[in-house]
Rosetta silent file (secondary structure, phi, psi, omega in degrees, C-alpha in Angstrom):
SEQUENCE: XXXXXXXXXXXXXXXXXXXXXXXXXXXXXXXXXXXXXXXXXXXXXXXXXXXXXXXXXXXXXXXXXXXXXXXXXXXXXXXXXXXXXXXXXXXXXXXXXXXXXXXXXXXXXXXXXXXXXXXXXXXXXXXXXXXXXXXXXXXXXXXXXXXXXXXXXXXXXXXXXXXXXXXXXXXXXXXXXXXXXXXXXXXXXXXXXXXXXXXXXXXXXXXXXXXXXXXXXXXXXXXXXXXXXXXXXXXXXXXXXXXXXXXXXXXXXXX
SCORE:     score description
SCORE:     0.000 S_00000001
   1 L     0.000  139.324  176.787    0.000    0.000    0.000 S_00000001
   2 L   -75.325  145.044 -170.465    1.214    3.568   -0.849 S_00000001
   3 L  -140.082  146.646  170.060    2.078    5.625    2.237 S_00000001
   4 L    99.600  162.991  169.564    3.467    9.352    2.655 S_00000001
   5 L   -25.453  159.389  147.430    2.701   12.399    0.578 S_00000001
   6 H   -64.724  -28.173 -158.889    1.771   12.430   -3.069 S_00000001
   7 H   -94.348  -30.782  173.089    4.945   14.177   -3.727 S_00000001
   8 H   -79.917  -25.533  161.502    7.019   11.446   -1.898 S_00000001
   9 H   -47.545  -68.369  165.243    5.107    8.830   -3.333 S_00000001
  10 H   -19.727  -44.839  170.586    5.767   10.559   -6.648 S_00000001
  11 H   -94.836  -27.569  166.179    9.663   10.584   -5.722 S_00000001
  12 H   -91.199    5.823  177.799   10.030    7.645   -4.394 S_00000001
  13 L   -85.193   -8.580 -148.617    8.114    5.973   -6.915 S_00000001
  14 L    75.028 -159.270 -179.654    9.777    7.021  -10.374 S_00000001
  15 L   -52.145  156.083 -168.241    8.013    8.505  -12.896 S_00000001
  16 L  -124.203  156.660  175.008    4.618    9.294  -12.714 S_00000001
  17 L   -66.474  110.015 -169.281    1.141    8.921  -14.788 S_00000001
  18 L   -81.912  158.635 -168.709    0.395   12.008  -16.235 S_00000001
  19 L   -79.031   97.723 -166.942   -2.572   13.693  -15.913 S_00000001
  20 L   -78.738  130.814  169.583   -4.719   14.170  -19.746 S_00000001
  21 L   -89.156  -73.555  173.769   -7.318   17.098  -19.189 S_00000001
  22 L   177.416    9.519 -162.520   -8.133   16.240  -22.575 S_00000001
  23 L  -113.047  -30.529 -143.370   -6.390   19.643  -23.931 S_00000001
  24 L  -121.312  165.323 -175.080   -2.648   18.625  -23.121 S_00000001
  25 L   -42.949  176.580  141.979   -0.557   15.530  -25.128 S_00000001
  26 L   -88.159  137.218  178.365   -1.064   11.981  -23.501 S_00000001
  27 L   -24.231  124.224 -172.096    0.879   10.543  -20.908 S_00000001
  28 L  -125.252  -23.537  179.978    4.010    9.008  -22.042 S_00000001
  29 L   -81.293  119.220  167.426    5.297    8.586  -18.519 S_00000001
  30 L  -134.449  144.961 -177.183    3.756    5.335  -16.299 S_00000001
  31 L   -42.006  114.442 -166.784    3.469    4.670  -12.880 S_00000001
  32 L   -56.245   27.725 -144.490    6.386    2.627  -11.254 S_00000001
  33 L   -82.435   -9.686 -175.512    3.242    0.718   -9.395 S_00000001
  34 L   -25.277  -37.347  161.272    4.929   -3.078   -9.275 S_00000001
  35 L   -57.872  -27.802 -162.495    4.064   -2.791   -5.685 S_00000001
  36 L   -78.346  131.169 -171.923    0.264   -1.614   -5.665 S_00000001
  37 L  -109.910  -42.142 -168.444   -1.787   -4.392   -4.475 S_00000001
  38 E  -126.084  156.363  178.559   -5.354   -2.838   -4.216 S_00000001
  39 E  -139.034  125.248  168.864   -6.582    0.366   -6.334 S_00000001
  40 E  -120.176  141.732 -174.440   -9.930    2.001   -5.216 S_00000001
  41 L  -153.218   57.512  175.695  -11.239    5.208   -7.119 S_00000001
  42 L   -73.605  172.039  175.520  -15.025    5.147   -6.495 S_00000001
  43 L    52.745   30.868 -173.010  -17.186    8.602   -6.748 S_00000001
  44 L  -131.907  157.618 -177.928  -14.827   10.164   -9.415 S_00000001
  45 L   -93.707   48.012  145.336  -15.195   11.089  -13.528 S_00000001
  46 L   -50.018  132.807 -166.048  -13.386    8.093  -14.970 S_00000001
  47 L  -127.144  175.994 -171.289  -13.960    7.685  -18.199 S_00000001
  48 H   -65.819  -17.483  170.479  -13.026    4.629  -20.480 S_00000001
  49 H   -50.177  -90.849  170.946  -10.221    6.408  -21.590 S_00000001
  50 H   -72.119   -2.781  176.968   -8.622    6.999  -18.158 S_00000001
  51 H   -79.512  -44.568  171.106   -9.639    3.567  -16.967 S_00000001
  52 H   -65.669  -15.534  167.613   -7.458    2.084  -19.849 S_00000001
  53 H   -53.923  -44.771 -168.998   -4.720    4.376  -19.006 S_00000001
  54 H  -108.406    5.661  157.335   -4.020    3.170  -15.527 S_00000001
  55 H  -105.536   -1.234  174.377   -4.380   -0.401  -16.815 S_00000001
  56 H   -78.251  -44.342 -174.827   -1.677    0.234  -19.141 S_00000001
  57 H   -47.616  -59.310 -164.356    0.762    1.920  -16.010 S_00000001
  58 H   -50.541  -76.736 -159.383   -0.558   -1.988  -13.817 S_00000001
  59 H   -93.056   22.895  166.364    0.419   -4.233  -16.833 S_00000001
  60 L  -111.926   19.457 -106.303    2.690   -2.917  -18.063 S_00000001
  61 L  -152.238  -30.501 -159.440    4.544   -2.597  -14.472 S_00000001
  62 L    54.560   62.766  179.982    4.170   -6.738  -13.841 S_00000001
  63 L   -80.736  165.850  169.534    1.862   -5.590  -11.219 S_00000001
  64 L   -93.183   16.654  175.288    0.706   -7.162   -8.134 S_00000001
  65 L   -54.116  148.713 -160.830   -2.202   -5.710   -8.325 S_00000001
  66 L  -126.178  -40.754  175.992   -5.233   -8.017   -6.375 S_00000001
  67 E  -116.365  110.940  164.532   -7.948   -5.574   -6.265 S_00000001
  68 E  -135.291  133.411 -178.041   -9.740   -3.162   -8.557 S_00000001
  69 E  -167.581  105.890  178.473  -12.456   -0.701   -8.262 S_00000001
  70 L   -57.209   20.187 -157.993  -13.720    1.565  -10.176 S_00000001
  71 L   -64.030 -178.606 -172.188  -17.384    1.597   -9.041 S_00000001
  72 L    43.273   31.185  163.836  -19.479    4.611   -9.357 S_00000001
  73 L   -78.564  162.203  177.980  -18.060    5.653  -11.915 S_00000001
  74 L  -132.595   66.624 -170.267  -19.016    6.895  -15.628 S_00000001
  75 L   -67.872  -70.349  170.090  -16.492    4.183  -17.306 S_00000001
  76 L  -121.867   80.046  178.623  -19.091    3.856  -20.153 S_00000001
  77 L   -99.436   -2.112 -161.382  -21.413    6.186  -19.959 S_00000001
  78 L   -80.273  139.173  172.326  -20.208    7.763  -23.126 S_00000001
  79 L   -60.222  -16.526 -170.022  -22.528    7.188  -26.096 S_00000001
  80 L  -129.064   65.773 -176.307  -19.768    6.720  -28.330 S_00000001
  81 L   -90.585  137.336 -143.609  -17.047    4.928  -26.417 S_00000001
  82 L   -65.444  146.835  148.673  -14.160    4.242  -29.077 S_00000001
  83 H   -61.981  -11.887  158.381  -13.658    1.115  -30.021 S_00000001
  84 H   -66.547  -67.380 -147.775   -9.558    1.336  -29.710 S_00000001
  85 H   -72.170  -38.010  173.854  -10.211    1.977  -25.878 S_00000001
  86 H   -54.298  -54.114  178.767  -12.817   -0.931  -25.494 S_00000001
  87 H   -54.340  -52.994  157.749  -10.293   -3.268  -27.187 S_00000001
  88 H   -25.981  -43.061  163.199   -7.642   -1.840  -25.400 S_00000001
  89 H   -88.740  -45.893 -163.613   -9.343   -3.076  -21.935 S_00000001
  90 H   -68.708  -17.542 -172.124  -10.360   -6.285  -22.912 S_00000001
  91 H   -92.935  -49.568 -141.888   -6.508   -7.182  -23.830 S_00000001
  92 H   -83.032  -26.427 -173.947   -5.223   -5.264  -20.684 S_00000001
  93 H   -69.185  -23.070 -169.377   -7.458   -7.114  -17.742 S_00000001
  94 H  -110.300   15.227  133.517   -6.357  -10.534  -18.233 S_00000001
  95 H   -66.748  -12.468 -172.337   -2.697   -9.027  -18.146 S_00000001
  96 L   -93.767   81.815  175.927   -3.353   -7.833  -14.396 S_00000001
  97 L   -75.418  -10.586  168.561   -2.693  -11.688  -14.021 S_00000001
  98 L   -93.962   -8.167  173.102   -2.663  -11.565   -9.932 S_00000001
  99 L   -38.888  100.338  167.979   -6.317   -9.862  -10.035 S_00000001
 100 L   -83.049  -50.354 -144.767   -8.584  -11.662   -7.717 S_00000001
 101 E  -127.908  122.562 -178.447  -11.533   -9.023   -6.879 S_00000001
 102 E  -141.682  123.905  167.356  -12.914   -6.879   -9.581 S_00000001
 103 E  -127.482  122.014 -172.605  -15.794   -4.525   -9.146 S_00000001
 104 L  -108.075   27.383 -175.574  -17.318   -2.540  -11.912 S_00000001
 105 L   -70.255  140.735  168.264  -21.040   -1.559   -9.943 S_00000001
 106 L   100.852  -24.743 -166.229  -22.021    1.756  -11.256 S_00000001
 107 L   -92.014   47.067  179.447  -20.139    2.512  -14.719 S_00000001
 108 L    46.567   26.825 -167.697  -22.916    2.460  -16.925 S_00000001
 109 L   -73.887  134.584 -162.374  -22.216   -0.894  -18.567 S_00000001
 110 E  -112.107  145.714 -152.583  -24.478   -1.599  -21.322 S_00000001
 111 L   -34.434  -66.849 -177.178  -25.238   -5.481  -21.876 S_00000001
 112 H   -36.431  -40.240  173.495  -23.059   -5.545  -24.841 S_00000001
 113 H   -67.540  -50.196 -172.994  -20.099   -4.389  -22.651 S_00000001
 114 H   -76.827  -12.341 -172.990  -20.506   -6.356  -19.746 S_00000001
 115 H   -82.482  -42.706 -174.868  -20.698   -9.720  -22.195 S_00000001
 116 H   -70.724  -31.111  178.048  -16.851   -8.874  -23.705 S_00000001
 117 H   -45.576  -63.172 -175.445  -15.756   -8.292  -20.190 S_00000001
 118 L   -73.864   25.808 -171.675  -16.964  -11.591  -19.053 S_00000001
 119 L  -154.017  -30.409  174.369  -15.827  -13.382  -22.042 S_00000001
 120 L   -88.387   -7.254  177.851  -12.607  -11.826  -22.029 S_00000001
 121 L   -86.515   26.348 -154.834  -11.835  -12.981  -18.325 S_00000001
 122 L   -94.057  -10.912 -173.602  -12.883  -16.683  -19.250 S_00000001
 123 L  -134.171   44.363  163.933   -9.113  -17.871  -18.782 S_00000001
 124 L   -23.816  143.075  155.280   -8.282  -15.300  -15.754 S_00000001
 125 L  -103.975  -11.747  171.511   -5.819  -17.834  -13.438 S_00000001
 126 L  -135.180   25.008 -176.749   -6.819  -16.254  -10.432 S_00000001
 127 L   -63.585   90.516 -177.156   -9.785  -14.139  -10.712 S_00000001
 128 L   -68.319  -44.504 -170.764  -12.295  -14.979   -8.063 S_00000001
 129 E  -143.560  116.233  170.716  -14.991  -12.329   -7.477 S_00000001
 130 E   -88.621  138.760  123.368  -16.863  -10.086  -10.069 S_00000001
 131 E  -119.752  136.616 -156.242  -19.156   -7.295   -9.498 S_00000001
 132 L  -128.708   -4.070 -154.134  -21.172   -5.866  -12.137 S_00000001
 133 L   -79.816  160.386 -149.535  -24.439   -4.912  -10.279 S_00000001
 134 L    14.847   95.122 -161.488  -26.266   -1.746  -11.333 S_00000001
 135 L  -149.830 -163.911 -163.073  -25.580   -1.493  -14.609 S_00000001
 136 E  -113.969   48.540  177.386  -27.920   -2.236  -18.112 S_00000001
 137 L   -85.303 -178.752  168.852  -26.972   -6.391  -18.399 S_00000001
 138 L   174.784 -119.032 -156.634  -28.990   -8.763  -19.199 S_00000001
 139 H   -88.021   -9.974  169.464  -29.006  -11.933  -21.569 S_00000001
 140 H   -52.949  -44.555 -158.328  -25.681  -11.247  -23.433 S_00000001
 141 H   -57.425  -32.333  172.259  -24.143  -10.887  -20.150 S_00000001
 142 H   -66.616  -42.209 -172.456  -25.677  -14.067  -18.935 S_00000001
 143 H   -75.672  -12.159  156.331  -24.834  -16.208  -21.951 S_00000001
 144 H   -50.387  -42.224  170.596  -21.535  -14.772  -21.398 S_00000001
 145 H   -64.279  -63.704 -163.300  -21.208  -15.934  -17.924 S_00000001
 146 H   -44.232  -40.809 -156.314  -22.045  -19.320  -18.489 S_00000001
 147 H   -51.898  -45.606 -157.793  -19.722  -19.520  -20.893 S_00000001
 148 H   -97.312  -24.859  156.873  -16.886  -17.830  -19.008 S_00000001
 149 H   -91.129  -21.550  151.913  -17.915  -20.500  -16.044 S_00000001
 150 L   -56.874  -18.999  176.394  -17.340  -23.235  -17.654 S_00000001
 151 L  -117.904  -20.635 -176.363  -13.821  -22.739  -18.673 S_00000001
 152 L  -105.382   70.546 -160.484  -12.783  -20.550  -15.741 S_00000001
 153 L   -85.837   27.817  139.905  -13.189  -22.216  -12.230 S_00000001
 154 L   -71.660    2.845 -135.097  -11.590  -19.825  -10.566 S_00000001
 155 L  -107.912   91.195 -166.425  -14.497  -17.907  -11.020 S_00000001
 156 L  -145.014  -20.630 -179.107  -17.046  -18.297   -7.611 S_00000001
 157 E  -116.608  142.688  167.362  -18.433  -15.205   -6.726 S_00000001
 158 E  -151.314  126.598  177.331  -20.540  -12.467   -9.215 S_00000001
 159 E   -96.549  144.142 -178.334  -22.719  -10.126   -7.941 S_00000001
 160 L  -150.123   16.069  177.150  -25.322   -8.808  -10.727 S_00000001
 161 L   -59.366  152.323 -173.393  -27.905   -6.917   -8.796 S_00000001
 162 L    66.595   47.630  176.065  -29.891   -3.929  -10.130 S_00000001
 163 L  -103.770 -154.293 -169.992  -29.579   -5.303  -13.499 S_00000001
 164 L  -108.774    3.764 -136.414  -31.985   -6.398  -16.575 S_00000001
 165 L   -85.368  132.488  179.748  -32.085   -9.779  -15.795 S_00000001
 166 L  -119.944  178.136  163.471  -35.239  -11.690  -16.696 S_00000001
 167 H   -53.476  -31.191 -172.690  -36.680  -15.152  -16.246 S_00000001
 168 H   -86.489    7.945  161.308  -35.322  -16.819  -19.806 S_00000001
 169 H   -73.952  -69.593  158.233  -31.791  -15.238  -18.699 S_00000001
 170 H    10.077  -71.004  173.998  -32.547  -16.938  -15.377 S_00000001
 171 H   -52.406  -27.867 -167.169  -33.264  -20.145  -17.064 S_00000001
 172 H   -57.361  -77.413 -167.827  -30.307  -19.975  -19.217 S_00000001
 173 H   -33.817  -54.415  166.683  -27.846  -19.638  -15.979 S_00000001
 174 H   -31.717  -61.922 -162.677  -30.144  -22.577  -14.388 S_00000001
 175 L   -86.815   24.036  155.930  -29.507  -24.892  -17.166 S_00000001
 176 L   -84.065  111.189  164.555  -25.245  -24.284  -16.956 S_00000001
 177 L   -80.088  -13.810  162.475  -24.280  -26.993  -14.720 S_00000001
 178 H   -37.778  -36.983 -157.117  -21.127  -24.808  -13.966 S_00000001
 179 H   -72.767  -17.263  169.847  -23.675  -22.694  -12.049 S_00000001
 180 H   -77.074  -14.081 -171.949  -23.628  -25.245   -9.531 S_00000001
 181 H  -114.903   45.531 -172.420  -20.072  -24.978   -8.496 S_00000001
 182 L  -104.938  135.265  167.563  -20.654  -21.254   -7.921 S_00000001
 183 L   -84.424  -13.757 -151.581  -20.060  -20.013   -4.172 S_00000001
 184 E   166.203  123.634  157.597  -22.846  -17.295   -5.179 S_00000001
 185 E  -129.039  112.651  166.529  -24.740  -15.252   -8.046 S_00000001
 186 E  -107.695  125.021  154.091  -26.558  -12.243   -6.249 S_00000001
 187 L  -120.865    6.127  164.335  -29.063  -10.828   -7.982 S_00000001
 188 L    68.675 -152.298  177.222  -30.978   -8.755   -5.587 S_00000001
 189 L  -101.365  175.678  169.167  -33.397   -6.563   -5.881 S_00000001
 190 L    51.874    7.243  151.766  -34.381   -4.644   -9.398 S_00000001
 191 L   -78.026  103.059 -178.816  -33.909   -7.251  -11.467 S_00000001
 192 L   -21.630    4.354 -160.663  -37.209   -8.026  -13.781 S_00000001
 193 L  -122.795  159.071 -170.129  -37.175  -11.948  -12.877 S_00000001
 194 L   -75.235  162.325 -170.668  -39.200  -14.126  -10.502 S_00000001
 195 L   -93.267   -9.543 -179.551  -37.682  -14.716   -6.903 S_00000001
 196 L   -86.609   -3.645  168.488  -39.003  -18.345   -7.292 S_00000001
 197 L  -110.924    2.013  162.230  -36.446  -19.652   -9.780 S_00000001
 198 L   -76.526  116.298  151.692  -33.509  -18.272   -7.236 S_00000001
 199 L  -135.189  159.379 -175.246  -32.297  -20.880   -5.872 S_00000001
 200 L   -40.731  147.899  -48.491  -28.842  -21.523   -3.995 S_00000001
 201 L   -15.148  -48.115 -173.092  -26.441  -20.345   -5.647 S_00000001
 202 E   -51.429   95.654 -150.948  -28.464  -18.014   -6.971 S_00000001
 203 E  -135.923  142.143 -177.590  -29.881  -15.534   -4.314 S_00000001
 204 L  -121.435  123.184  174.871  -31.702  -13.059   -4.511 S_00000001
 205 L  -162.113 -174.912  127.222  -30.182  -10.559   -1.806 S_00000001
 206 L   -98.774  123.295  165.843  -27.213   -8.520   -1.932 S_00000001
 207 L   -24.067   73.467 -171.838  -24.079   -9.313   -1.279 S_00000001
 208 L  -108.773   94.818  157.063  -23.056   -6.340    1.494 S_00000001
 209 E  -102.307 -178.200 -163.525  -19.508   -6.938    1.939 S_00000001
 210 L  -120.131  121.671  165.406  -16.923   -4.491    3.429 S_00000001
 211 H   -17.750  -72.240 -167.494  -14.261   -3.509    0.841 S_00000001
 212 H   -36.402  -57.006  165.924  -11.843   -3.390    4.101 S_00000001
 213 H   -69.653  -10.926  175.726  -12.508   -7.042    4.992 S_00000001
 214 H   -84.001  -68.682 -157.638  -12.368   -8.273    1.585 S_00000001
 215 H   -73.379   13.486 -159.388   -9.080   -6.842    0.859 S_00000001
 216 H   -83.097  -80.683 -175.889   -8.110   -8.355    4.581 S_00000001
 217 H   -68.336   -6.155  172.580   -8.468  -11.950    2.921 S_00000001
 218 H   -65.755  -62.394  175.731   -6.972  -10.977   -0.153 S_00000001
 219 H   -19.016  -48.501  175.083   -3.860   -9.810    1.757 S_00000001
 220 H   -76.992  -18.892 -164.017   -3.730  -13.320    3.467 S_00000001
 221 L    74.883   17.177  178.225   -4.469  -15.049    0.069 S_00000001
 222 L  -112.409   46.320  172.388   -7.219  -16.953    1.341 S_00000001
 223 L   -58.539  -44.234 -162.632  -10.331  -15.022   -0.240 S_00000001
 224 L   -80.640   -0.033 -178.230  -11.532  -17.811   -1.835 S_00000001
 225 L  -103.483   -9.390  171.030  -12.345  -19.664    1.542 S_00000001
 226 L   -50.089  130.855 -162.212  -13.938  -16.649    2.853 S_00000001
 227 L  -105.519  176.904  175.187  -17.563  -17.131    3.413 S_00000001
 228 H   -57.380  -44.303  162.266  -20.473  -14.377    2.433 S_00000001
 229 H   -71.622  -14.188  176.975  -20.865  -13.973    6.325 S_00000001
 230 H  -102.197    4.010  176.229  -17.196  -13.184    6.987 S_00000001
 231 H  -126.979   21.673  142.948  -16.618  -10.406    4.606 S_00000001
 232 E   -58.405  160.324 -165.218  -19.853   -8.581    5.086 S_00000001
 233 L   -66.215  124.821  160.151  -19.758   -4.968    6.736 S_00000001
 234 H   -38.499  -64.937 -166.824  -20.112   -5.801   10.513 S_00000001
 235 H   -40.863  -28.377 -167.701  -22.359   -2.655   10.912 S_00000001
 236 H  -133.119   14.821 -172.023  -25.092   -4.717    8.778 S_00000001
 237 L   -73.144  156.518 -153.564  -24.008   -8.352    9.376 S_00000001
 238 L  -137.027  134.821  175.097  -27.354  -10.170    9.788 S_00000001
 239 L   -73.414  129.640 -178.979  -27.735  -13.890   11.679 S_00000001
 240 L   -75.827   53.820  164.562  -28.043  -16.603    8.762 S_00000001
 241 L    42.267   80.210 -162.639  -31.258  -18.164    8.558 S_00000001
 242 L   -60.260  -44.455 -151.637  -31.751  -22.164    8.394 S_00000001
 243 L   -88.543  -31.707 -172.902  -34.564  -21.682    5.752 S_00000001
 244 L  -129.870  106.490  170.353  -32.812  -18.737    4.133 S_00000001
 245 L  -118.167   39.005  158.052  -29.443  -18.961    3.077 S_00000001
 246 L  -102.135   -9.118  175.021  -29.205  -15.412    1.229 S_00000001
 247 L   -90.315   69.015  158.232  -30.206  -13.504    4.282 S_00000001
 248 L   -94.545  -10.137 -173.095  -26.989  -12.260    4.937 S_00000001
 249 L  -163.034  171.900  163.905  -27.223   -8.909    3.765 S_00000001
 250 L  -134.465  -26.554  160.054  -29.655   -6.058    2.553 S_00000001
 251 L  -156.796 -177.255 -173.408  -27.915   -3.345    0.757 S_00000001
 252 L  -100.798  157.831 -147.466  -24.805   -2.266   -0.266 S_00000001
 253 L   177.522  156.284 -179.824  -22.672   -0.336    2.387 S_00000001
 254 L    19.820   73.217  141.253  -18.806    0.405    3.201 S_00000001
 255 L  -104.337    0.000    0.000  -17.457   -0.343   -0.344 S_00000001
């Protein structure tokens, strides 16, 4: 984790990313980052642009990056996001080859987007836990997943709440026996589909884990044994049900 100043990070780091307003050259300088394990940049005006930027600085760095997240963000919100920049992501994420925890809630991802994500992660070596939730997927995104669970079993957690999601997407994901060897698909609330075809895995709650506690077990390397009750936010941890075993959580909090 970076510690100290900007400007001593900045000096003791080497060269630095430069900043594009959108007026000045591009950055030819990247971030010495080989160290940076987790990167969080929620509530800020990323754009697809500067998201591929600081995935060039990670991989091209051999980073050790573990964690990334970009939520809240307006990653693709742009109507016309370039097709150089798209491409440009989909080759650079499955170079951040120690990424376990990737959350994308929030960027405006439109079905089409979120299916090339998930299709470009299918042969990730350690990628454990997606989130995608409130964003515009629906059945690409699904037929993507199975797809990308079947070849990738590192693959056990995906959160997809406040999505598009309907019953035949539902059904698809039902009839992927991959789906059984899932720790978890949350779909929540505000998804269009009946609550009567969620069944374990498939739950429909949200996932409310704490960022903090997440990157805790990453840190140890032992994420993937982590259960849905130990990396939820204390502040909202909820006694587990015999009858119900998605009522663990109720919204999302401390990410």
């Amino acid at each position: 984790m970076l510690t100290g100043t900007m400007e001593e990070q900045a000096r003791n780091s080497g060269p630095i990313l430069a900043h594009n307003t959108g007026t000045s050259p591009a950055p030819t300088k990247t971030l010495q980052c080989s160290a940076l394990q987790y990167l969080h940049l929620s509530r800020n005006n990323i754009r697809l642009s500067g998201a591929v930027a600081l995935l060039e600085a990670v991989a091209s760095n051999n980073s050790g990056l573990r964690a990334l997240s970009p939520i809240q963000n307006p990653v693709f919100n742009d109507e016309n996001v370039g097709d150089a920049d798209m491409q440009a992501l989909l080759t650079l994420l499955p170079q951040c080859r120690r990424l376990i925890f990737l959350t994308l809630d929030s960027t405006g991802m439109a079905d089409e987007i979120g299916a090339s994500i998930l299709l470009s992660l299918g042969h990730h070596p350690q990628l454990s836990w997606i989130d995608m939730g409130s964003n515009q997927l629906s059945g690409q995104t699904i037929a993507a997943l199975t797809n990308t669970m079947e070849v990738n079993t590192n693959l056990k957690r995906i959160s997809l709440v406040g999505n598009q999601i309907n019953d035949p997407d539902i059904k698809c994901l039902i009839a992927s026996p991959a789906v059984m060897d899932m720790d978890g698909v949350w779909l929540g609330r505000r998804n269009p589909c009946s609550v009567e075809l969620l069944q374990p895995p498939l739950y429909d709650s949200v996932l409310n884990y704490s960022t903090a506690i997440v990157m805790e077990y990453i840190c140890r390397g032992d994420i993937s044994s982590a259960s849905a009750e130990e990396v939820q936010s204390p502040s909202t941890a909820k006694p587990r049900s015999d009858d119900s075993p998605a009522a663990v959580c109720t919204s999302p909090q401390d990410r």
